[in-house]
PDB file of C-alpha atoms in Angstrom:
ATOM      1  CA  UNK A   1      85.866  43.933 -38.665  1.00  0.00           C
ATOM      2  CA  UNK A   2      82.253  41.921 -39.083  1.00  0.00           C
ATOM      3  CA  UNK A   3      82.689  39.086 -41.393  1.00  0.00           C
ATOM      4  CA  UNK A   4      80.199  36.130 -42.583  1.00  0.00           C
ATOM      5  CA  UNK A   5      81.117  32.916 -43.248  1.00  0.00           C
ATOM      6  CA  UNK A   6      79.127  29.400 -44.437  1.00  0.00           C
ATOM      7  CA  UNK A   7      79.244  26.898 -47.187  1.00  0.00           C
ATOM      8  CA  UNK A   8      77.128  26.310 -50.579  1.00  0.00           C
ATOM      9  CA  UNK A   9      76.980  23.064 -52.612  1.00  0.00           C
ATOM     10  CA  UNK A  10      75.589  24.480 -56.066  1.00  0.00           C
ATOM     11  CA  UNK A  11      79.268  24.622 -57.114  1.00  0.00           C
ATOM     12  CA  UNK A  12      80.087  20.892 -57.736  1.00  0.00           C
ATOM     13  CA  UNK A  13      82.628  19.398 -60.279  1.00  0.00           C
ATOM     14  CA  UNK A  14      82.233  16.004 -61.477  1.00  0.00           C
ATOM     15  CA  UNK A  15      85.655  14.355 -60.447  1.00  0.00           C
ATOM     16  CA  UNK A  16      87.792  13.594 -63.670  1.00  0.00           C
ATOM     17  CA  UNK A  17      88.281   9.641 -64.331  1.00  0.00           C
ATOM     18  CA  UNK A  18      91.385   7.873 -66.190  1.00  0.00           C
ATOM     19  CA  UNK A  19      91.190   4.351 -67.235  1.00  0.00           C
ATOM     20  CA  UNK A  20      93.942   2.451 -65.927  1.00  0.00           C
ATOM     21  CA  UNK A  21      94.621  -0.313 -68.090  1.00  0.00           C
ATOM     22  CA  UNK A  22      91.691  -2.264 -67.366  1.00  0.00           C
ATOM     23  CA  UNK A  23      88.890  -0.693 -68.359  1.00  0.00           C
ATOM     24  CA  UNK A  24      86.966  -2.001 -65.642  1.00  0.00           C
ATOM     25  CA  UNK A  25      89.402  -0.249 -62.658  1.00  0.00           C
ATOM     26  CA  UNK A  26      88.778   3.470 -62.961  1.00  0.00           C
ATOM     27  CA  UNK A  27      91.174   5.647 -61.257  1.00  0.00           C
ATOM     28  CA  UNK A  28      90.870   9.648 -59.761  1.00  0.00           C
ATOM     29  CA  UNK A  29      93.184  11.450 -61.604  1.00  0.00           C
ATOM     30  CA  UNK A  30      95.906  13.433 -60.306  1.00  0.00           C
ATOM     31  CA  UNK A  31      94.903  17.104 -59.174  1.00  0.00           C
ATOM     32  CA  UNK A  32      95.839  20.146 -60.793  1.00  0.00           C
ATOM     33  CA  UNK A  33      95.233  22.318 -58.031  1.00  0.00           C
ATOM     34  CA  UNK A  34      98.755  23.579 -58.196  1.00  0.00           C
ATOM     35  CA  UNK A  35      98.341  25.112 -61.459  1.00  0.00           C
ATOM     36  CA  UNK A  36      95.887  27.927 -60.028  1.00  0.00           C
ATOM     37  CA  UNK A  37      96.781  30.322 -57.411  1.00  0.00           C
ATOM     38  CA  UNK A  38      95.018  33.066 -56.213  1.00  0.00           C
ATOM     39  CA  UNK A  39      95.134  35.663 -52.895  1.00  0.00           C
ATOM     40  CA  UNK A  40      91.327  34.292 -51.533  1.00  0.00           C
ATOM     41  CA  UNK A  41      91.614  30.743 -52.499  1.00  0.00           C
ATOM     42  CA  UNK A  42      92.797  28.408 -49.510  1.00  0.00           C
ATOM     43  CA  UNK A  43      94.650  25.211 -51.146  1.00  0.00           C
ATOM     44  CA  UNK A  44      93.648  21.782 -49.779  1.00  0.00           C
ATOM     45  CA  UNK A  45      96.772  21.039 -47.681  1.00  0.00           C
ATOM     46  CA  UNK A  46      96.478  24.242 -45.824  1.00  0.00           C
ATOM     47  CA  UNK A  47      92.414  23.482 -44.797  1.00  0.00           C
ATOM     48  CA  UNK A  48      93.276  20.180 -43.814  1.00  0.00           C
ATOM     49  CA  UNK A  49      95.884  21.066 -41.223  1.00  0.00           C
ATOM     50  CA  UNK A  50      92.693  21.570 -39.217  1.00  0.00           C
ATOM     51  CA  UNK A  51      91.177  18.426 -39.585  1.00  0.00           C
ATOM     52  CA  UNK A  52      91.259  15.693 -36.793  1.00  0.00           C
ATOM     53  CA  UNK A  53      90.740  12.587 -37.240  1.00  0.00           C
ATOM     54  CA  UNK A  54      87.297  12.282 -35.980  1.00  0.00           C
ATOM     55  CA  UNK A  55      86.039  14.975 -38.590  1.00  0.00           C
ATOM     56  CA  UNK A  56      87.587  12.783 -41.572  1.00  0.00           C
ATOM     57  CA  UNK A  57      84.888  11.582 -43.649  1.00  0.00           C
ATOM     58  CA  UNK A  58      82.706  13.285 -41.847  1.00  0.00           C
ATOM     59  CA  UNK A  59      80.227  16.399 -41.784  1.00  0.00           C
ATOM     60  CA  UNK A  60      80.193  19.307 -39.030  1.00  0.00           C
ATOM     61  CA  UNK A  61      77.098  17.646 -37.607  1.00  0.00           C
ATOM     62  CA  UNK A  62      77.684  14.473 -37.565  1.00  0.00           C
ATOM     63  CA  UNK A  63      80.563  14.994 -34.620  1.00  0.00           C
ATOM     64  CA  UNK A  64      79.980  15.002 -31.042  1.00  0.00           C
ATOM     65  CA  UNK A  65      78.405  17.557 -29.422  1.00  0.00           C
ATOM     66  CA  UNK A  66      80.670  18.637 -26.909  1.00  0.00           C
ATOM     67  CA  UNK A  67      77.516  18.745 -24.425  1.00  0.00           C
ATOM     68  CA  UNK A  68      76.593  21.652 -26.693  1.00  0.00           C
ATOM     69  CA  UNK A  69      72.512  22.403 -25.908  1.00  0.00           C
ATOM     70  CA  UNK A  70      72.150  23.864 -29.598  1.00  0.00           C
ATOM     71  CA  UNK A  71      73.822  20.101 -31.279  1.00  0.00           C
ATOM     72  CA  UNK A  72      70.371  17.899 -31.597  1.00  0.00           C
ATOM     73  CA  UNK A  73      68.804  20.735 -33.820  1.00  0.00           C
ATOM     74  CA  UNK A  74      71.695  20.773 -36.294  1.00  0.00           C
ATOM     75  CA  UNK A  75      69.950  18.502 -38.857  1.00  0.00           C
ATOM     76  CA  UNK A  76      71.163  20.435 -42.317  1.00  0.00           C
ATOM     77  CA  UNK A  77      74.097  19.006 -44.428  1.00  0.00           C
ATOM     78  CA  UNK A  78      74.821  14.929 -42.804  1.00  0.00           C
ATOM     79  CA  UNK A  79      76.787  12.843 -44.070  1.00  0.00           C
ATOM     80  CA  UNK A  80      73.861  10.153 -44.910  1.00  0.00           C
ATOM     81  CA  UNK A  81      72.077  12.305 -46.780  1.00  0.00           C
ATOM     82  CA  UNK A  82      75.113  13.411 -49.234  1.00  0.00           C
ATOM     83  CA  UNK A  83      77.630  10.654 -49.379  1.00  0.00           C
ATOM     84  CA  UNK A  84      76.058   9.463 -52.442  1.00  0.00           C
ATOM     85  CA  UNK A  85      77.706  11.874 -54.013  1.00  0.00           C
ATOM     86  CA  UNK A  86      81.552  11.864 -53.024  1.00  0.00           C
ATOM     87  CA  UNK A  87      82.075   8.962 -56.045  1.00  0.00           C
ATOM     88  CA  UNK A  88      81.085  11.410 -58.337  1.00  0.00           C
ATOM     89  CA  UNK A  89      81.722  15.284 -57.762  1.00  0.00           C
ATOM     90  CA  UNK A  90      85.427  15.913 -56.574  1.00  0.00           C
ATOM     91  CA  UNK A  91      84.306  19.419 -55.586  1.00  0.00           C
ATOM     92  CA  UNK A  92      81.239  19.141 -53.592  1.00  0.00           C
ATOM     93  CA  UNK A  93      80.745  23.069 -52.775  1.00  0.00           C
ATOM     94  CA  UNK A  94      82.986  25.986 -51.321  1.00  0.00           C
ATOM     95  CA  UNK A  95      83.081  27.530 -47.877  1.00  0.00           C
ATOM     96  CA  UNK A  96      83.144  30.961 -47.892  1.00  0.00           C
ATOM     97  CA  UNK A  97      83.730  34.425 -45.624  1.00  0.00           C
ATOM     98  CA  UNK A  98      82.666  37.440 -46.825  1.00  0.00           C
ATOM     99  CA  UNK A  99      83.134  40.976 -45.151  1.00  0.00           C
ATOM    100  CA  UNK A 100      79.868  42.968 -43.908  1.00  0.00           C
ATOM    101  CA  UNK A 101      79.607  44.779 -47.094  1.00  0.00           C
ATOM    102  CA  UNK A 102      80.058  41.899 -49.436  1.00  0.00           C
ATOM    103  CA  UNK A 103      83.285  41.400 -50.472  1.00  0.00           C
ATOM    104  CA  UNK A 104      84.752  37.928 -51.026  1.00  0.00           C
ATOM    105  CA  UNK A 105      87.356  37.585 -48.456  1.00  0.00           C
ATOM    106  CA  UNK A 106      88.155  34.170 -48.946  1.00  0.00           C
ATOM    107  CA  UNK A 107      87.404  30.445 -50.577  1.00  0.00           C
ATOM    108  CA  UNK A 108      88.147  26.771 -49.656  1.00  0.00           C
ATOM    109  CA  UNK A 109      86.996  24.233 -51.807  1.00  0.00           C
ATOM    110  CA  UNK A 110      84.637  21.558 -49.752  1.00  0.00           C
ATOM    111  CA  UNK A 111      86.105  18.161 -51.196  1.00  0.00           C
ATOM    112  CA  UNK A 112      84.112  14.763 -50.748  1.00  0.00           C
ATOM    113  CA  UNK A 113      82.486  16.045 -47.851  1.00  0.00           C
ATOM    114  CA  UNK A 114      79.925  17.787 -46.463  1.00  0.00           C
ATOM    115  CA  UNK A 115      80.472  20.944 -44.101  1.00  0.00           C
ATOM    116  CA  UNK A 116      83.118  19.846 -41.560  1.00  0.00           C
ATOM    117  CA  UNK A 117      85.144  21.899 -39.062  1.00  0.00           C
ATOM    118  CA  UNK A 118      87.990  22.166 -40.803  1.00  0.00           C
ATOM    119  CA  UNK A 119      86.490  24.479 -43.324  1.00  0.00           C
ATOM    120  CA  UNK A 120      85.212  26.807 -40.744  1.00  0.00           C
ATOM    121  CA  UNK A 121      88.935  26.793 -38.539  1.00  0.00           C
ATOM    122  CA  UNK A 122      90.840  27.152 -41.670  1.00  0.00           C
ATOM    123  CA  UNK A 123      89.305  30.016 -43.071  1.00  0.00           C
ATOM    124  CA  UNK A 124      88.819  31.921 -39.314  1.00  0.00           C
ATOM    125  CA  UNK A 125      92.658  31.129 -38.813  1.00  0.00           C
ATOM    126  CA  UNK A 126      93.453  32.808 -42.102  1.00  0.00           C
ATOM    127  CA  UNK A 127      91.385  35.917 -40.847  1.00  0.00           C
ATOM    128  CA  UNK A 128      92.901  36.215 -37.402  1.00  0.00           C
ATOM    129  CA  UNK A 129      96.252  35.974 -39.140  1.00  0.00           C
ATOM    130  CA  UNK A 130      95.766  38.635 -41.497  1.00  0.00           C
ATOM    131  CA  UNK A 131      92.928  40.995 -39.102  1.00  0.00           C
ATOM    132  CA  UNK A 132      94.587  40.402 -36.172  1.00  0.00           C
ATOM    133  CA  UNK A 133      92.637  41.564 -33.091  1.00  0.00           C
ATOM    134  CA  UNK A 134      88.853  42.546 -32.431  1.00  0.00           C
ATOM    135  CA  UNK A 135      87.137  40.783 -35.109  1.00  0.00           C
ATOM    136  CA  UNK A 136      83.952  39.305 -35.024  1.00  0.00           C
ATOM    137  CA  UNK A 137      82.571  36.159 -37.691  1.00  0.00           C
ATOM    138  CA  UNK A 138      79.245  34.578 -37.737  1.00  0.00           C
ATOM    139  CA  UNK A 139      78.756  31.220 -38.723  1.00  0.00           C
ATOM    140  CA  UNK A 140      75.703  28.656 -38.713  1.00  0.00           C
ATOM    141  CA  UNK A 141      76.722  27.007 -35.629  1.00  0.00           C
ATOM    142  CA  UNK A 142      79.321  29.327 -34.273  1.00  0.00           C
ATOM    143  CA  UNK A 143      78.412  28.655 -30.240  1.00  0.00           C
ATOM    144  CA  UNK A 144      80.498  25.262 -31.018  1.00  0.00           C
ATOM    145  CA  UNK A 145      83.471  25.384 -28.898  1.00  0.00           C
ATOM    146  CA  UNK A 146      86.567  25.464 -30.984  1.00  0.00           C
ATOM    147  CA  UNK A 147      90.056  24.449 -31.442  1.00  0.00           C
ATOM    148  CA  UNK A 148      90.953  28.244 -31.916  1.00  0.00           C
ATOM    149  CA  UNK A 149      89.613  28.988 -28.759  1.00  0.00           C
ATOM    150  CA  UNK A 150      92.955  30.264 -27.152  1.00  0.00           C
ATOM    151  CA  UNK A 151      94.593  31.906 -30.255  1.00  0.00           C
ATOM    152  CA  UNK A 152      91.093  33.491 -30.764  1.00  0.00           C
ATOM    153  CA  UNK A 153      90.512  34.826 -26.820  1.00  0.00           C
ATOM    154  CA  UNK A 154      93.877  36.379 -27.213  1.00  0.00           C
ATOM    155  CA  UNK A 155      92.705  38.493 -30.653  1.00  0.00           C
ATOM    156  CA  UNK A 156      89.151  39.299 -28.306  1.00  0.00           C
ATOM    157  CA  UNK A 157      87.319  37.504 -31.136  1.00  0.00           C
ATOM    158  CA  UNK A 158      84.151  37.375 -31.209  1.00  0.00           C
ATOM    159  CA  UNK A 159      81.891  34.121 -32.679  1.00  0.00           C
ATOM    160  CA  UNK A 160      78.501  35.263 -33.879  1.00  0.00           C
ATOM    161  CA  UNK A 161      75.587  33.199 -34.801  1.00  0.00           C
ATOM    162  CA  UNK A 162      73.487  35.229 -38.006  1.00  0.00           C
ATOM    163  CA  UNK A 163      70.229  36.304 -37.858  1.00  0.00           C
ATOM    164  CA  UNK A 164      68.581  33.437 -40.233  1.00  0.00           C
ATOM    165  CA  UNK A 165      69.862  30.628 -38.241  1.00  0.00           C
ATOM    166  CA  UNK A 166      69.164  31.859 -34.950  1.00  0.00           C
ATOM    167  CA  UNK A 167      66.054  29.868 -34.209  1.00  0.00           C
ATOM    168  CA  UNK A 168      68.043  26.617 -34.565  1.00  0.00           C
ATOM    169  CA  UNK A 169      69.571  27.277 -31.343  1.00  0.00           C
ATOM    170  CA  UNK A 170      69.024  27.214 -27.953  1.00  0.00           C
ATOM    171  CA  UNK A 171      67.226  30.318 -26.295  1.00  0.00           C
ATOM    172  CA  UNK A 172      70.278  31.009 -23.526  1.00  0.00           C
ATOM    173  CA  UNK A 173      72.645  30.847 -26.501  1.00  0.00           C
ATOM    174  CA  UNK A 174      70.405  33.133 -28.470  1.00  0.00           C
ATOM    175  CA  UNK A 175      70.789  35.633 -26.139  1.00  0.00           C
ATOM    176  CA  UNK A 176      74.916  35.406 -26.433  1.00  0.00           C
ATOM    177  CA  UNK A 177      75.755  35.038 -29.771  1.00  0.00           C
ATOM    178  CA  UNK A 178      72.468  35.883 -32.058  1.00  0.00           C
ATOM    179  CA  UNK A 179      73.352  39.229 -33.897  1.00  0.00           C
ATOM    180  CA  UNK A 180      69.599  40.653 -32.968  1.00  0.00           C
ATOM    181  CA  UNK A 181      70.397  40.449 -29.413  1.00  0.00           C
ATOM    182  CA  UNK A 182      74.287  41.307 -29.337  1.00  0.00           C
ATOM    183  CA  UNK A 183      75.140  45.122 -28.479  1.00  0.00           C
ATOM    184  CA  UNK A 184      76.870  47.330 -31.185  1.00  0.00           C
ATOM    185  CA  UNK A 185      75.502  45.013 -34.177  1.00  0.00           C
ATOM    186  CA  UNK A 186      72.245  47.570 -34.797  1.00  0.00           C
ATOM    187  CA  UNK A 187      70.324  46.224 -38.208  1.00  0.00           C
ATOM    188  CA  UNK A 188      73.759  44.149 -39.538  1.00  0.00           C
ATOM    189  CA  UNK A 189      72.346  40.413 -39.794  1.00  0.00           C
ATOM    190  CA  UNK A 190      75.856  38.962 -40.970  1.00  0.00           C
ATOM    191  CA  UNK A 191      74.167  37.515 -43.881  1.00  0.00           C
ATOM    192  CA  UNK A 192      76.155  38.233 -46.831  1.00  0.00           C
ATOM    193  CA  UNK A 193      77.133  34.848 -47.783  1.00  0.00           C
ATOM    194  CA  UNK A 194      73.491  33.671 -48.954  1.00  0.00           C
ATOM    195  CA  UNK A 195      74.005  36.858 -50.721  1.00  0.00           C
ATOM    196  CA  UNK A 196      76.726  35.854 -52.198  1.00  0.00           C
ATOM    197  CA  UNK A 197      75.613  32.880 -53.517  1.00  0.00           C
ATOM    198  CA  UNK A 198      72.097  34.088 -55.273  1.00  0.00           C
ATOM    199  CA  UNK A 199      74.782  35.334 -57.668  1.00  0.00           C
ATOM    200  CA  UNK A 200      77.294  32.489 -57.733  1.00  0.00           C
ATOM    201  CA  UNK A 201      74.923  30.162 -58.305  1.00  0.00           C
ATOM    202  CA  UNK A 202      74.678  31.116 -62.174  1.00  0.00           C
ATOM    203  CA  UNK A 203      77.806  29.246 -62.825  1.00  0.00           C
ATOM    204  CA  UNK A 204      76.778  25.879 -61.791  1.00  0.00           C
ATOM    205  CA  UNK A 205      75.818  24.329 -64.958  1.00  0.00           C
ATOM    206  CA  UNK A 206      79.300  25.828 -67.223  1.00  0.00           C
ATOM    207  CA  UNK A 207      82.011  24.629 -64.248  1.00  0.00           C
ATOM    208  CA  UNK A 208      80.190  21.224 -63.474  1.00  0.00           C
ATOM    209  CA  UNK A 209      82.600  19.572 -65.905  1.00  0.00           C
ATOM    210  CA  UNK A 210      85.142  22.282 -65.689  1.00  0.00           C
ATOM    211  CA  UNK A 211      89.125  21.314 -65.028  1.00  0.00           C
ATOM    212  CA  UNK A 212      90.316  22.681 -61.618  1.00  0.00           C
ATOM    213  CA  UNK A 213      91.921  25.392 -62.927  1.00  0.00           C
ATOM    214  CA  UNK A 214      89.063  27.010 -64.818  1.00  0.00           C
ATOM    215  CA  UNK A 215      86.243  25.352 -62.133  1.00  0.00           C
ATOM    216  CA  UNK A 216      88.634  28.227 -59.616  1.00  0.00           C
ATOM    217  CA  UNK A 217      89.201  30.646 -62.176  1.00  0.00           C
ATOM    218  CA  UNK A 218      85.122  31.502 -62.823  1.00  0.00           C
ATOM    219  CA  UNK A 219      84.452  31.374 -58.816  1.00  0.00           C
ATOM    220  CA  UNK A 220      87.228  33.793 -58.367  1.00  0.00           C
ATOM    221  CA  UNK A 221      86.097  35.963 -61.133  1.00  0.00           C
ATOM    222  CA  UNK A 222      82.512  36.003 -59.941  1.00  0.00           C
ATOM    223  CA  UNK A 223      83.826  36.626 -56.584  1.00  0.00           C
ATOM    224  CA  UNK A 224      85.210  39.885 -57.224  1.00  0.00           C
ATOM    225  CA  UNK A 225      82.302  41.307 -58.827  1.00  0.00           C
ATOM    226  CA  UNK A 226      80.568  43.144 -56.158  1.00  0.00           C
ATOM    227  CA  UNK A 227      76.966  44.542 -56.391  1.00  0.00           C
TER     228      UNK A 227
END
């Protein structure tokens, strides 16, 4: 199975203030993430089994390298030029993976951060679990070597780059992971995610001040709507 995967920050939510006593100390209220549950949404504690403690705080790119040749063009989505906003959206996007004809195969909530690792292990651990073997995902940056790399040797999984972002990368790497150069892939350009969110993008302005519960409820709900 061919499946896409990447992140969008149109779907903010302005995180919900209580005044605690003093009316100058402003708390973050309690979540009420437990009050929504649903098949393709991944909570919070389960995404952040995956993070280290070098990506806390911190976006995908802003991490080290790992001698990777493709890491100095990776200039989307740092920290310094979103970190204004973590004191006021809760919610700063969703990561996404979406199958090769467009279906919504899961959702984690980005939270006060930009794209980190822990979005993209989370949800590609989910998929191995529930695939199991021979799968193949693209991703932005998917030559970056991975904590799954064992676990996802042993399913023969295979990390893609797609076609829009191959340019970003080195020309060796190109040749190994870009989806125009890998055998089998034909015309498929694992792109369905910025498909996906030409449409999700409508809901933007009515969830900005949303609860949790309804914020998840309209995502999901657009989700399934296919075509």
């Amino acid at each position: 199975m061919l499946f896409a995967q990447d992140s969008n920050d149109s779907l903010k939510r302005v995180v919900t203030r209580i005044l605690d006593g003093d009316i100058d100390h402003v708390a973050a209220s309690p979540t009420s993430e437990h009050t929504f549950h649903h098949e393709q949404y991944l909570t919070r504690e389960f995404v952040n089994k995956f993070a280290s403690e070098q990506q806390r705080g911190h976006s995908i790119v802003d991490e080290d390298g790992d001698g990777n040749l493709c890491a100095e063009h990776w200039k989307n989505m740092k920290d310094n030029a979103t970190q204004k906003m973590w004191n006021v959206f809760d919610e700063s996007g969703v990561f996404i993976a979406v199958c090769r004809h467009g279906f919504c195969l899961l959702i984690a909530d980005m939270v006060q951060s930009g794209e980190q690792s822990k979005y993209v292990l989370a949800v590609t651990s989910k998929l191995l679990d529930a695939f199991g073997s021979d799968l193949g995902g693209s991703y932005d940056i998917g030559c970056r070597p991975s904590e799954l790399g064992e676990h996802a040797r042993s399913l023969n999984y295979m990390s893609l780059i797609n076609a829009f972002h191959g340019h970003a990368h080195n020309r060796l790497c190109q040749l190994d992971n870009l989806t125009t150069y890998v055998e089998g892939l034909g015309l498929e350009d694992l792109e369905g995610c910025e498909q996906a969110f030409s449409k999700s993008n409508a809901l933007a302005s009515s969830i900005r001040y949303a609860s949790i519960f309804h914020r998840r409820q309209a995502i999901v709900l657009k989700s399934l709507k296919v075509g």
